[in-house]
Amino acid sequence: MDSEKNISITAIHGNGGGGFRFDMAKSLFPKNIKFYNPTLPGFDIKNKTAERLSINEYADWLADYIRNIQRPRILMGHGLGGVFILEFLQKHAALVDGVILHSIVGANLNKRIFPKLMKLPGVAFIAKNLIASSLFRPIFRRRFFQNKIDSNFEKIFFDAFGKCEAFESMFKQIDYSWFKKLIPIDVPATFLWGEKDWILKPSEINELKKIFSLSLKADNSWLGSFSYD
């Protein structure tokens, strides 16, 4: 693509938060990038009455959202946001011109202990409230952020976990059988992964690449740890 051509990037957030997670990144993009960062239903802390959807329904919601956005359209998914994009591509691949997948979940759920624990009754609810708790914030701050960040953003980030209506249901909906049912996708993909990711190892890319006929792995040596699903 011509570097001067206008490009639309729609960033899809992970679990426990909303589109606000990308607010500080907007200024980092060149002027020819039109950047969108919607908050999905069930993740909006300002609208707790929003309906929680199934994975398939989130894919359809995303299709409706980007349908009238100027092309070329790029979808960027982080953590759980990448799951929604993979599901979206099963039915709506023609609506996008490429995807960027950043430390997304799904590929090795049959081998990871954390997702299995989160499926147990009450565990995900307790986990999200521990993350949101100011008492445990110093611990999670060190895990989620390598460098000091704006205190207001930090508060919003952690508070959002406790208020996220869809948090628990995501662990119940996503499993390895879902990933194995994905069909190959003819859409260009770039994988962006933290070299020191503490939850999802870069080797996850090997499984994800099998879904895409055209993909590349971006240099990840400058990235540290993964923030969250």
Short mmCIF file of C-alpha atoms in Angstrom, two decimals:
data_model
loop_
_atom_site.label_atom_id
_atom_site.label_comp_id
_atom_site.label_asym_id
_atom_site.label_seq_id
_atom_site.Cartn_x
_atom_site.Cartn_y
_atom_site.Cartn_z
CA MET A 1 0.00 0.00 0.00
CA ASP A 2 1.14 3.53 -0.75
CA SER A 3 2.48 5.04 2.51
CA GLU A 4 0.71 8.32 1.73
CA LYS A 5 -2.64 6.72 1.00
CA ASN A 6 -5.35 7.10 3.60
CA ILE A 7 -5.80 3.88 5.54
CA SER A 8 -8.48 3.06 8.09
CA ILE A 9 -7.48 1.01 11.13
CA THR A 10 -10.14 -0.25 13.53
CA ALA A 11 -8.67 -1.51 16.81
CA ILE A 12 -10.59 -4.11 18.82
CA HIS A 13 -9.81 -4.27 22.53
CA GLY A 14 -9.33 -7.31 24.73
CA ASN A 15 -11.22 -8.59 27.77
CA GLY A 16 -11.84 -6.50 30.86
CA GLY A 17 -11.85 -3.13 29.16
CA GLY A 18 -13.00 -1.06 26.21
CA GLY A 19 -11.85 1.02 23.29
CA PHE A 20 -10.35 3.59 25.68
CA ARG A 21 -7.29 1.33 25.92
CA PHE A 22 -6.18 2.64 22.54
CA ASP A 23 -6.76 6.34 23.26
CA MET A 24 -3.12 7.08 24.03
CA ALA A 25 -2.00 5.29 20.86
CA LYS A 26 -3.94 7.52 18.48
CA SER A 27 -1.32 10.26 18.42
CA LEU A 28 1.38 7.76 17.44
CA PHE A 29 -0.11 7.04 14.02
CA PRO A 30 0.78 9.13 10.93
CA LYS A 31 -1.76 11.59 9.57
CA ASN A 32 -2.87 9.30 6.77
CA ILE A 33 -4.20 6.75 9.28
CA LYS A 34 -7.84 7.07 10.26
CA PHE A 35 -7.98 5.34 13.62
CA TYR A 36 -11.14 3.90 15.18
CA ASN A 37 -11.37 2.26 18.59
CA PRO A 38 -14.95 1.20 19.37
CA THR A 39 -16.08 -0.37 22.63
CA LEU A 40 -17.95 -3.62 22.15
CA PRO A 41 -21.34 -4.26 23.82
CA GLY A 42 -20.92 -5.73 27.29
CA PHE A 43 -17.52 -4.07 27.75
CA ASP A 44 -18.71 -0.47 28.08
CA ILE A 45 -18.32 0.62 31.71
CA LYS A 46 -20.53 3.64 31.01
CA ASN A 47 -23.36 1.49 29.68
CA LYS A 48 -23.71 -1.60 31.85
CA THR A 49 -27.12 -2.34 30.39
CA ALA A 50 -25.59 -3.15 27.00
CA GLU A 51 -26.35 -6.68 25.88
CA ARG A 52 -23.63 -9.30 26.10
CA LEU A 53 -23.29 -11.14 22.81
CA SER A 54 -22.04 -14.48 21.58
CA ILE A 55 -18.76 -14.70 19.65
CA ASN A 56 -20.74 -14.97 16.42
CA GLU A 57 -22.87 -11.95 17.32
CA TYR A 58 -19.79 -9.89 18.11
CA ALA A 59 -18.47 -10.75 14.64
CA ASP A 60 -21.71 -9.51 13.07
CA TRP A 61 -21.64 -6.36 15.23
CA LEU A 62 -18.12 -5.65 14.01
CA ALA A 63 -19.17 -6.15 10.38
CA ASP A 64 -21.94 -3.58 10.80
CA TYR A 65 -19.52 -1.17 12.47
CA ILE A 66 -16.87 -1.14 9.75
CA ARG A 67 -19.11 -1.55 6.72
CA ASN A 68 -19.20 2.18 5.90
CA ILE A 69 -15.63 3.01 6.94
CA GLN A 70 -13.40 4.13 4.08
CA ARG A 71 -11.18 1.50 2.44
CA PRO A 72 -8.58 0.18 2.65
CA ARG A 73 -9.76 -1.16 6.00
CA ILE A 74 -7.43 -2.85 8.49
CA LEU A 75 -8.66 -4.62 11.61
CA MET A 76 -6.30 -4.74 14.58
CA GLY A 77 -7.12 -7.12 17.40
CA HIS A 78 -5.51 -7.33 20.83
CA GLY A 79 -5.99 -10.38 23.05
CA LEU A 80 -9.67 -11.29 23.00
CA GLY A 81 -10.16 -8.68 20.28
CA GLY A 82 -8.24 -10.99 17.98
CA VAL A 83 -10.75 -13.76 18.70
CA PHE A 84 -13.58 -11.53 17.53
CA ILE A 85 -11.61 -10.75 14.38
CA LEU A 86 -10.95 -14.43 13.61
CA GLU A 87 -14.67 -15.14 13.94
CA PHE A 88 -15.47 -12.06 11.85
CA LEU A 89 -13.19 -13.31 9.06
CA GLN A 90 -15.10 -16.58 8.83
CA LYS A 91 -18.09 -14.75 7.33
CA HIS A 92 -17.07 -11.19 6.52
CA ALA A 93 -13.51 -11.39 5.17
CA ALA A 94 -14.44 -9.39 2.06
CA LEU A 95 -15.06 -6.33 4.23
CA VAL A 96 -11.38 -5.89 5.16
CA ASP A 97 -8.07 -5.58 3.36
CA GLY A 98 -5.82 -6.94 6.10
CA VAL A 99 -5.52 -7.67 9.81
CA ILE A 100 -2.99 -7.03 12.57
CA LEU A 101 -3.14 -9.55 15.41
CA HIS A 102 -1.46 -8.59 18.67
CA SER A 103 -0.97 -11.34 21.26
CA ILE A 104 -4.36 -12.91 20.60
CA VAL A 105 -5.85 -15.85 22.47
CA GLY A 106 -7.28 -19.08 21.12
CA ALA A 107 -4.53 -21.16 19.55
CA ASN A 108 -3.41 -23.32 22.48
CA LEU A 109 -6.32 -23.21 24.90
CA ASN A 110 -6.10 -26.99 25.26
CA LYS A 111 -2.62 -26.64 26.79
CA ARG A 112 -2.97 -23.54 28.98
CA ILE A 113 -4.00 -23.84 32.63
CA PHE A 114 -5.18 -20.25 33.12
CA PRO A 115 -8.23 -20.42 30.78
CA LYS A 116 -9.26 -23.76 32.31
CA LEU A 117 -9.19 -22.27 35.81
CA MET A 118 -11.24 -19.29 34.67
CA LYS A 119 -14.02 -21.61 33.52
CA LEU A 120 -14.56 -22.90 37.07
CA PRO A 121 -17.59 -21.43 38.90
CA GLY A 122 -16.86 -18.02 40.40
CA VAL A 123 -13.16 -17.93 39.49
CA ALA A 124 -13.42 -15.36 36.68
CA PHE A 125 -15.60 -13.11 38.84
CA ILE A 126 -13.07 -13.22 41.67
CA ALA A 127 -10.18 -12.67 39.26
CA LYS A 128 -11.61 -9.55 37.65
CA ASN A 129 -12.37 -8.01 41.04
CA LEU A 130 -8.89 -8.78 42.34
CA ILE A 131 -7.43 -7.02 39.30
CA ALA A 132 -9.75 -4.06 39.86
CA SER A 133 -8.96 -3.85 43.59
CA SER A 134 -6.80 -0.91 44.66
CA LEU A 135 -5.24 -3.19 47.29
CA PHE A 136 -3.65 -5.44 44.66
CA ARG A 137 -3.02 -2.70 42.11
CA PRO A 138 0.74 -2.36 42.77
CA ILE A 139 1.18 -6.05 41.95
CA PHE A 140 -0.85 -6.00 38.74
CA ARG A 141 0.64 -2.66 37.69
CA ARG A 142 4.07 -4.28 37.53
CA ARG A 143 2.69 -7.17 35.49
CA PHE A 144 0.69 -5.13 33.00
CA PHE A 145 2.90 -2.10 32.47
CA GLN A 146 6.66 -1.97 31.98
CA ASN A 147 6.84 1.79 32.46
CA LYS A 148 4.97 4.32 34.56
CA ILE A 149 1.77 5.50 32.88
CA ASP A 150 -0.67 8.34 33.40
CA SER A 151 -2.35 7.86 36.80
CA ASN A 152 -5.82 8.70 35.47
CA PHE A 153 -5.51 6.15 32.67
CA GLU A 154 -4.20 3.58 35.11
CA LYS A 155 -7.24 4.03 37.34
CA ILE A 156 -9.65 3.74 34.42
CA PHE A 157 -7.81 0.66 33.13
CA PHE A 158 -8.04 -1.29 36.38
CA ASP A 159 -11.50 -0.07 37.41
CA ALA A 160 -12.84 -1.29 34.06
CA PHE A 161 -12.15 -4.91 34.95
CA GLY A 162 -14.52 -4.85 37.90
CA LYS A 163 -17.25 -3.21 35.82
CA CYS A 164 -16.89 -5.38 32.71
CA GLU A 165 -20.17 -7.26 32.29
CA ALA A 166 -18.91 -9.64 29.59
CA PHE A 167 -15.68 -10.68 31.31
CA GLU A 168 -16.77 -14.04 32.73
CA SER A 169 -18.83 -15.15 29.73
CA MET A 170 -15.84 -14.88 27.39
CA PHE A 171 -14.02 -17.70 29.17
CA LYS A 172 -17.09 -19.91 28.82
CA GLN A 173 -17.55 -19.23 25.11
CA ILE A 174 -14.01 -19.64 23.85
CA ASP A 175 -12.36 -23.04 23.86
CA TYR A 176 -9.99 -25.06 21.72
CA SER A 177 -12.81 -26.70 19.77
CA TRP A 178 -13.84 -23.23 18.54
CA PHE A 179 -10.30 -22.57 17.29
CA LYS A 180 -10.03 -25.92 15.51
CA LYS A 181 -13.21 -25.21 13.55
CA LEU A 182 -11.79 -22.06 11.96
CA ILE A 183 -11.37 -22.36 8.20
CA PRO A 184 -8.35 -20.91 6.31
CA ILE A 185 -8.63 -17.21 5.52
CA ASP A 186 -7.40 -15.45 2.38
CA VAL A 187 -6.67 -12.10 4.04
CA PRO A 188 -3.16 -10.64 4.62
CA ALA A 189 -2.19 -10.84 8.31
CA THR A 190 0.60 -9.44 10.44
CA PHE A 191 1.38 -10.92 13.86
CA LEU A 192 2.67 -8.58 16.54
CA TRP A 193 3.81 -10.28 19.73
CA GLY A 194 5.76 -9.29 22.83
CA GLU A 195 9.10 -11.08 22.98
CA LYS A 196 8.75 -11.34 26.78
CA ASP A 197 5.02 -11.95 26.84
CA TRP A 198 4.20 -13.48 30.25
CA ILE A 199 0.86 -15.02 29.30
CA LEU A 200 0.97 -15.91 25.61
CA LYS A 201 4.27 -17.09 24.15
CA PRO A 202 5.35 -16.01 20.63
CA SER A 203 5.17 -19.69 19.61
CA GLU A 204 1.37 -19.24 19.52
CA ILE A 205 1.96 -17.64 16.12
CA ASN A 206 2.86 -21.02 14.61
CA GLU A 207 -0.70 -22.28 15.05
CA LEU A 208 -2.30 -19.01 13.97
CA LYS A 209 -0.27 -18.84 10.76
CA LYS A 210 -1.93 -22.03 9.57
CA ILE A 211 -5.20 -20.12 9.24
CA PHE A 212 -3.78 -17.44 6.94
CA SER A 213 -2.47 -18.00 3.42
CA LEU A 214 -0.48 -14.75 3.56
CA SER A 215 1.08 -13.64 6.83
CA LEU A 216 4.23 -12.20 8.35
CA LYS A 217 5.64 -11.83 11.83
CA ALA A 218 6.65 -8.29 12.75
CA ASP A 219 9.85 -7.65 14.71
CA ASN A 220 8.90 -8.02 18.36
CA SER A 221 12.23 -7.45 20.10
CA TRP A 222 11.15 -3.96 21.18
CA LEU A 223 7.98 -5.24 22.82
CA GLY A 224 7.89 -6.40 26.40
CA SER A 225 5.06 -8.15 28.13
CA PHE A 226 1.48 -8.60 27.11
CA SER A 227 -1.05 -6.51 29.01
CA TYR A 228 -4.17 -8.69 29.10
CA ASP A 229 -6.71 -10.75 27.16
#
